[in-house]
mmCIF file with all atom_site columns, C-alpha atoms in Angstrom:
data_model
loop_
_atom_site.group_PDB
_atom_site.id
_atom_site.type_symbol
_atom_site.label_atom_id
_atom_site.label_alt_id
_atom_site.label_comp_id
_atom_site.label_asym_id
_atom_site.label_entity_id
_atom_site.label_seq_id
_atom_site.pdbx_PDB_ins_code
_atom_site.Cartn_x
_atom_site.Cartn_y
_atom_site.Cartn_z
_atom_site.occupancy
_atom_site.B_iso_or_equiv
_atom_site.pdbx_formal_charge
_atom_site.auth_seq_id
_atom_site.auth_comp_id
_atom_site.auth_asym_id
_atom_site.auth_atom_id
_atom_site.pdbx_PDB_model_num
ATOM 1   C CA . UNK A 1 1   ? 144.459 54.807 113.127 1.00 91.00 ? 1   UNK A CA 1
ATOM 2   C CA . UNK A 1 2   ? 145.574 52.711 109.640 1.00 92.00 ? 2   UNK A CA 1
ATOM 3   C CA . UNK A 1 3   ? 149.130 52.936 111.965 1.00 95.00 ? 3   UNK A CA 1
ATOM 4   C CA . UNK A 1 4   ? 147.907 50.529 114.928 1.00 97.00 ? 4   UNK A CA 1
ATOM 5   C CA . UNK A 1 5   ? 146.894 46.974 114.960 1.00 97.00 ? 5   UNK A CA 1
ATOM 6   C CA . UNK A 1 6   ? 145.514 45.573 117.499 1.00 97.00 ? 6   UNK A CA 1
ATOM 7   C CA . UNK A 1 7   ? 145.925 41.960 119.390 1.00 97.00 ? 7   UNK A CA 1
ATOM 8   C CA . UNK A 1 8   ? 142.860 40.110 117.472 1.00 96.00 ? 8   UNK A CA 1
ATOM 9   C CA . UNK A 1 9   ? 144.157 41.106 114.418 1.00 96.00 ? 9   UNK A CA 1
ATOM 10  C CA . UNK A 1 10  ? 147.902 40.083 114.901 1.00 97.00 ? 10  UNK A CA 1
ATOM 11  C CA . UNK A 1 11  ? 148.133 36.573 113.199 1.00 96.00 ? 11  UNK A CA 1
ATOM 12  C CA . UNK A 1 12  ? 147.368 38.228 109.896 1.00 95.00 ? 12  UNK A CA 1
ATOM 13  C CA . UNK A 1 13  ? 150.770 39.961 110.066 1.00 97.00 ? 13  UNK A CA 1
ATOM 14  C CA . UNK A 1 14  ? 154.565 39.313 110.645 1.00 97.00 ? 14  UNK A CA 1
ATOM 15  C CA . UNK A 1 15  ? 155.552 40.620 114.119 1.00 98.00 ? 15  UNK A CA 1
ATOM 16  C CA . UNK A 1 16  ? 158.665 41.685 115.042 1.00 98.00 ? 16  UNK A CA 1
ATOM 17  C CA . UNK A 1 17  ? 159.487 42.406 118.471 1.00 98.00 ? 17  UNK A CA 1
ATOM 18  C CA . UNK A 1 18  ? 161.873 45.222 119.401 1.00 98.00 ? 18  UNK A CA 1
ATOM 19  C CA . UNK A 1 19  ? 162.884 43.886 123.228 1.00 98.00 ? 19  UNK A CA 1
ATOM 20  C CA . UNK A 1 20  ? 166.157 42.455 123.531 1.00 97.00 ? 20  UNK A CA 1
ATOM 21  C CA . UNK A 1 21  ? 166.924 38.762 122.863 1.00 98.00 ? 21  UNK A CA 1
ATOM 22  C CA . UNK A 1 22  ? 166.911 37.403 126.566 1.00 98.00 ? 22  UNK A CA 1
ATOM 23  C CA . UNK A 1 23  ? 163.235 38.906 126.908 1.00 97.00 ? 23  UNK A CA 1
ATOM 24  C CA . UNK A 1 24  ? 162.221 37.628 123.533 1.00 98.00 ? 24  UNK A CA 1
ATOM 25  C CA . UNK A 1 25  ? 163.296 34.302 124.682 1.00 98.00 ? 25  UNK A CA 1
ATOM 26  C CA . UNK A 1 26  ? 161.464 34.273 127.624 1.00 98.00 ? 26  UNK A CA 1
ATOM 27  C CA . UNK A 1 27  ? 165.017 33.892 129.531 1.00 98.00 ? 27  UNK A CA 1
ATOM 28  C CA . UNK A 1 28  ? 163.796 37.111 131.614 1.00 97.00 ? 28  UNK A CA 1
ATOM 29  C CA . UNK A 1 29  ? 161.132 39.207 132.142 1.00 96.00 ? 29  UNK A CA 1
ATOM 30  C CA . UNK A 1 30  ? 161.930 42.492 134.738 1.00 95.00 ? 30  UNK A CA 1
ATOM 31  C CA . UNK A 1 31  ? 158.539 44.029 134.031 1.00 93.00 ? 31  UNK A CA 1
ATOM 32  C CA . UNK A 1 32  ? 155.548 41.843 133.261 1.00 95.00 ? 32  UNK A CA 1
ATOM 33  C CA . UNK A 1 33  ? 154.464 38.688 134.870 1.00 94.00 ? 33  UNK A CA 1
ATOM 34  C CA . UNK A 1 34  ? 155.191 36.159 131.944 1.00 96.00 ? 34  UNK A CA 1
ATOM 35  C CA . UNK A 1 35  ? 158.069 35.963 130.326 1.00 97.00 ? 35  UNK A CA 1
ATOM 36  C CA . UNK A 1 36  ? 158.180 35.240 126.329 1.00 98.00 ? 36  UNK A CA 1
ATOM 37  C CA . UNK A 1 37  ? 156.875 36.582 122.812 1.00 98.00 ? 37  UNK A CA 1
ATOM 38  C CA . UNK A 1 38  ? 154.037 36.662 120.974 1.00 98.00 ? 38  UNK A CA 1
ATOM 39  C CA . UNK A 1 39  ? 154.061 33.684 118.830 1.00 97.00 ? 39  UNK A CA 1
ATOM 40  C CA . UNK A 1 40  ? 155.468 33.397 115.162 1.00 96.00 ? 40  UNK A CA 1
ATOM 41  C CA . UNK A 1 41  ? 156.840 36.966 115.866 1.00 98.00 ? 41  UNK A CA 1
ATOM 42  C CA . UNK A 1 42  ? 160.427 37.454 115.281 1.00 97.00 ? 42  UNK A CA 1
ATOM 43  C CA . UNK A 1 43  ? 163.460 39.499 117.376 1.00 98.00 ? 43  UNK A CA 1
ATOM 44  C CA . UNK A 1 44  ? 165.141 42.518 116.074 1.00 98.00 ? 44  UNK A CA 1
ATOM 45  C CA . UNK A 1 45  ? 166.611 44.507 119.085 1.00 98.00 ? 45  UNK A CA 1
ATOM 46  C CA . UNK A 1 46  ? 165.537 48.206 118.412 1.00 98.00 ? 46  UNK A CA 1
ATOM 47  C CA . UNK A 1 47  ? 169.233 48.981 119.259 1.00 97.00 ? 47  UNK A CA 1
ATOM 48  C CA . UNK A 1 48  ? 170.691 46.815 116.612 1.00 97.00 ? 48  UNK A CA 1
ATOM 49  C CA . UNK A 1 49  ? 169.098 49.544 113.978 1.00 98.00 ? 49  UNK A CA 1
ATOM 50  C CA . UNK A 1 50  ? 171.784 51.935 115.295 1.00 97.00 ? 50  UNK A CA 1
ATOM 51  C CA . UNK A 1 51  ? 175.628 53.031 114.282 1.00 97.00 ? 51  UNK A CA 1
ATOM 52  C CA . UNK A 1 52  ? 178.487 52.818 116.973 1.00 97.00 ? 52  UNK A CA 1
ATOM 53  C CA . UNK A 1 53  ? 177.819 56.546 117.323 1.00 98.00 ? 53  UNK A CA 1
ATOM 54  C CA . UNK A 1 54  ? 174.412 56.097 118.090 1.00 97.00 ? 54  UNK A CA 1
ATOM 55  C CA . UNK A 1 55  ? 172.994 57.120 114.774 1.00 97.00 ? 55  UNK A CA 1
ATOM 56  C CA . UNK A 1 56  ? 170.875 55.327 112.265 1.00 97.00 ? 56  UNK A CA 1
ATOM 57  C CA . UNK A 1 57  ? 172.876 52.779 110.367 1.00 98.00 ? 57  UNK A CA 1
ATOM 58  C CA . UNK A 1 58  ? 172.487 53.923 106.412 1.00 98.00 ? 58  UNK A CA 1
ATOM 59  C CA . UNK A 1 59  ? 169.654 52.945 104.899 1.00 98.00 ? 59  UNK A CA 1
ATOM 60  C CA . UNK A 1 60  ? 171.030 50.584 102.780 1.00 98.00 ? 60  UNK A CA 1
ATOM 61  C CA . UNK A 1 61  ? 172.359 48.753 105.865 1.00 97.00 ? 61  UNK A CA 1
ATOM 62  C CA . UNK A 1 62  ? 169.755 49.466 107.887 1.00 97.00 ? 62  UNK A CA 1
ATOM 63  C CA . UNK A 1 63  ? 167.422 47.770 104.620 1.00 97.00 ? 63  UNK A CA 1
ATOM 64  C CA . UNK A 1 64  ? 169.504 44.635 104.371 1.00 97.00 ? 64  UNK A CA 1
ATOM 65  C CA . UNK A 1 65  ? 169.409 43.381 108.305 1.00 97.00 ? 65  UNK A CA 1
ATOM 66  C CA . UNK A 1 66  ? 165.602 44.288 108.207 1.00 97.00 ? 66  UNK A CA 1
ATOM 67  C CA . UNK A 1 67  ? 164.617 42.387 104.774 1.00 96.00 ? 67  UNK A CA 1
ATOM 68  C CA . UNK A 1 68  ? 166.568 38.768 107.092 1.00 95.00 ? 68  UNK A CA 1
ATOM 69  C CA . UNK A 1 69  ? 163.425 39.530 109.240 1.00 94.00 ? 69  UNK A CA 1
ATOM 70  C CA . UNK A 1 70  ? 160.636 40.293 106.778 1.00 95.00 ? 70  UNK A CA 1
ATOM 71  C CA . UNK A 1 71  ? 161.726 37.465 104.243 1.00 93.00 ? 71  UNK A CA 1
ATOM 72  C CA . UNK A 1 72  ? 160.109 38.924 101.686 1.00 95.00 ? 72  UNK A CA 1
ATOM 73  C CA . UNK A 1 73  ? 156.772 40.387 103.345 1.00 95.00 ? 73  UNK A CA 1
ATOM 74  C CA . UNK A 1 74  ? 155.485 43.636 102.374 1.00 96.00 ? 74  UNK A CA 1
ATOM 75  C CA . UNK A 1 75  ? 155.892 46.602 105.116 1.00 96.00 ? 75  UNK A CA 1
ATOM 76  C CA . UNK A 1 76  ? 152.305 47.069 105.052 1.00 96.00 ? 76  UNK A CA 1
ATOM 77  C CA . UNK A 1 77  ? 151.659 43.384 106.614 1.00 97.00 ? 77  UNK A CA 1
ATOM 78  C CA . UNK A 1 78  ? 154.138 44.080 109.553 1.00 98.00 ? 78  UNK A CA 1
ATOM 79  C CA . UNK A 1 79  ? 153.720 44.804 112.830 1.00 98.00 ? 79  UNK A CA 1
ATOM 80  C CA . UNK A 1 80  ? 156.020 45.971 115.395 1.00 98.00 ? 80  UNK A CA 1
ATOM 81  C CA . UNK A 1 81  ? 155.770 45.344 119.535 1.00 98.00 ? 81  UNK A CA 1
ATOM 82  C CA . UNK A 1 82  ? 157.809 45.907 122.485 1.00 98.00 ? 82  UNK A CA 1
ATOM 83  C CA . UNK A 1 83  ? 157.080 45.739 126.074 1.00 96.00 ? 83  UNK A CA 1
ATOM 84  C CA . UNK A 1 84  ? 154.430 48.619 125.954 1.00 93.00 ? 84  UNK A CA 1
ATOM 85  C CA . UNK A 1 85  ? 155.117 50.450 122.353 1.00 89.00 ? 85  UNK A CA 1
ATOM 86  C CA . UNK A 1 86  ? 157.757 52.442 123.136 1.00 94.00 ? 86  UNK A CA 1
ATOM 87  C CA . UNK A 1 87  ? 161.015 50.766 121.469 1.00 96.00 ? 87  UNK A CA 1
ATOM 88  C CA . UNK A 1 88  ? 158.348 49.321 119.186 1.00 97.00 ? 88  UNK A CA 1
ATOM 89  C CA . UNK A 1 89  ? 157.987 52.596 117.201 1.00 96.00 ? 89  UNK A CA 1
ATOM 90  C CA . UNK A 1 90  ? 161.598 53.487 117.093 1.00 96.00 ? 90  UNK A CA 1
ATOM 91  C CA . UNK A 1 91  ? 161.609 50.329 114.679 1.00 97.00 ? 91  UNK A CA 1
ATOM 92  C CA . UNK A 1 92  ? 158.941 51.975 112.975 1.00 97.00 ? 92  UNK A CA 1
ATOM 93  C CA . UNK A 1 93  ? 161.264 54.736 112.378 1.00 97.00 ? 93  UNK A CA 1
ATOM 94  C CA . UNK A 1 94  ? 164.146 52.372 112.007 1.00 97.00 ? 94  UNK A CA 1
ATOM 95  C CA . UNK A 1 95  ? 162.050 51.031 108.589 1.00 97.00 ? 95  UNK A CA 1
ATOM 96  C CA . UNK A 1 96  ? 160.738 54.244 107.611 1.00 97.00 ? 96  UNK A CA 1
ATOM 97  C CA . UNK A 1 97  ? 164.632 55.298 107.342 1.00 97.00 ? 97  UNK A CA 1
ATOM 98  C CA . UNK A 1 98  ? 165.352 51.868 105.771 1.00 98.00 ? 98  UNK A CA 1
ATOM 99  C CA . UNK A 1 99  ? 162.434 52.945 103.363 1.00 97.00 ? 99  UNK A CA 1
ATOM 100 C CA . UNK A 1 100 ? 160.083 49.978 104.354 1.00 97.00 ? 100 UNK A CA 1
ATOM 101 C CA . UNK A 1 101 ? 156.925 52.145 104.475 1.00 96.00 ? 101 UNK A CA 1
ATOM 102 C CA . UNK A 1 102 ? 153.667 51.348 105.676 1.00 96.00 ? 102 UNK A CA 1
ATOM 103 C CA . UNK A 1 103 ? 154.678 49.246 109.122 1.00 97.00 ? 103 UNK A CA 1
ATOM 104 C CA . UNK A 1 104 ? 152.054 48.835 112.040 1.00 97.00 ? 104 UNK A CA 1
ATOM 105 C CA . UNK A 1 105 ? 152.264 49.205 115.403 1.00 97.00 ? 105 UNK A CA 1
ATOM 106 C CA . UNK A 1 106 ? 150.903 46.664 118.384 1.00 98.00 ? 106 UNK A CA 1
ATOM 107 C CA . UNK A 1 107 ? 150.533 50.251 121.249 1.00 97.00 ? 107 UNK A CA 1
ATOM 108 C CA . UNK A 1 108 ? 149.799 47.106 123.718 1.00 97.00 ? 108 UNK A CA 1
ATOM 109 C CA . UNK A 1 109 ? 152.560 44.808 123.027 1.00 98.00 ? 109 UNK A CA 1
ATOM 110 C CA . UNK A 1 110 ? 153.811 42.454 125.563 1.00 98.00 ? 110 UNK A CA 1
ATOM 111 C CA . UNK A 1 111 ? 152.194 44.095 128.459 1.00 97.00 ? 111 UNK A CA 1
ATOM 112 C CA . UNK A 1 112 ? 148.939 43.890 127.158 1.00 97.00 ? 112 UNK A CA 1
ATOM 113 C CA . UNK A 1 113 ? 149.179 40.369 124.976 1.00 98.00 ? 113 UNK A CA 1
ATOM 114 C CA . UNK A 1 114 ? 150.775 38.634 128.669 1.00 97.00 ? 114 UNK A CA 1
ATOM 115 C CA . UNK A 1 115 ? 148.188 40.066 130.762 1.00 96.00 ? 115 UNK A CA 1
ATOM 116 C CA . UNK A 1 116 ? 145.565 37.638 129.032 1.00 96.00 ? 116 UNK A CA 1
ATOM 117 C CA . UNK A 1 117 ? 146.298 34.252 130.293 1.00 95.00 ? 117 UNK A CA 1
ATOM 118 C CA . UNK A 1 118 ? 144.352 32.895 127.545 1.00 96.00 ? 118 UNK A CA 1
ATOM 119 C CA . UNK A 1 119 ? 146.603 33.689 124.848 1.00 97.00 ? 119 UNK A CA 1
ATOM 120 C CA . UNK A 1 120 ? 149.744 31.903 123.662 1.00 96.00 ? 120 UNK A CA 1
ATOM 121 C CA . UNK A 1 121 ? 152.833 32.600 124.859 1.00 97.00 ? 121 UNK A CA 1
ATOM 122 C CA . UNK A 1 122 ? 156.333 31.591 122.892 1.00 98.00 ? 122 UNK A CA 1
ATOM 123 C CA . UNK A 1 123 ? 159.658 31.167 124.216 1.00 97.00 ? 123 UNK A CA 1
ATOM 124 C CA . UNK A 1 124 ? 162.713 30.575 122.858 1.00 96.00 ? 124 UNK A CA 1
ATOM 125 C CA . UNK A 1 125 ? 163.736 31.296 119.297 1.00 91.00 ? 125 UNK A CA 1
ATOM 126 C CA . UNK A 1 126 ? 160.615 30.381 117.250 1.00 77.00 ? 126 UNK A CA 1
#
């Protein structure tokens, strides 16, 4: 339970969303019926935590592409979201390797924060 957040508490926290960038934008959406991101959240592509071969960059790499996300935040006051969780937890992972400890998880990410049409939705970059 002290791993999941859940929507009413997300603008306590930096968000970083795991879907790839044309999704994040809002350029596309093959799933759910809006297309966009959760405001103030910010991209990193689940994928982009991985080696050509598929593995886990080293920490040390891994630590340096996710600190140009969290700007100086403590792991603790992240949280990560996807579509619906999935890809979301594999960054998780991707910052437990990195040894960011402490990270949150969003279970009904985009799925669940579109489906409200009173909330926000972002597109583009910011």
């Amino acid at each position: 339970p002290s791993m999941i957040a859940e929507a009413d508490s997300l603008s306590a926290f930096t968000l970083i969303d795991a879907r790839a960038a044309p999704r994040y934008r809002g350029d596309e959406e093959p799933i759910d019926r809006v297309a966009g991101h959760i405001p103030s959240a910010k991209n990193f592509y689940w994928g982009d935590a991985l080696a050509p071969d598929q593995t886990f960059l080293p920490p040390d790499q891994l630590r340096a592409k996710l600190e140009t996300i969290l700007k100086g935040k403590s792991p603790d006051q992240v949280v990560c979201y996807c579509g619906s969780g999935v890809t979301a937890a594999f960054n998780m992972l991707a910052m437990e390797v990195a040894g960011l400890k402490g990270v949150k998880l969003y279970p009904g990410s985009w799925s669940e924060w579109s489906s409200d049409e009173k909330r926000v939705v972002a597109k583009g970059n910011e």
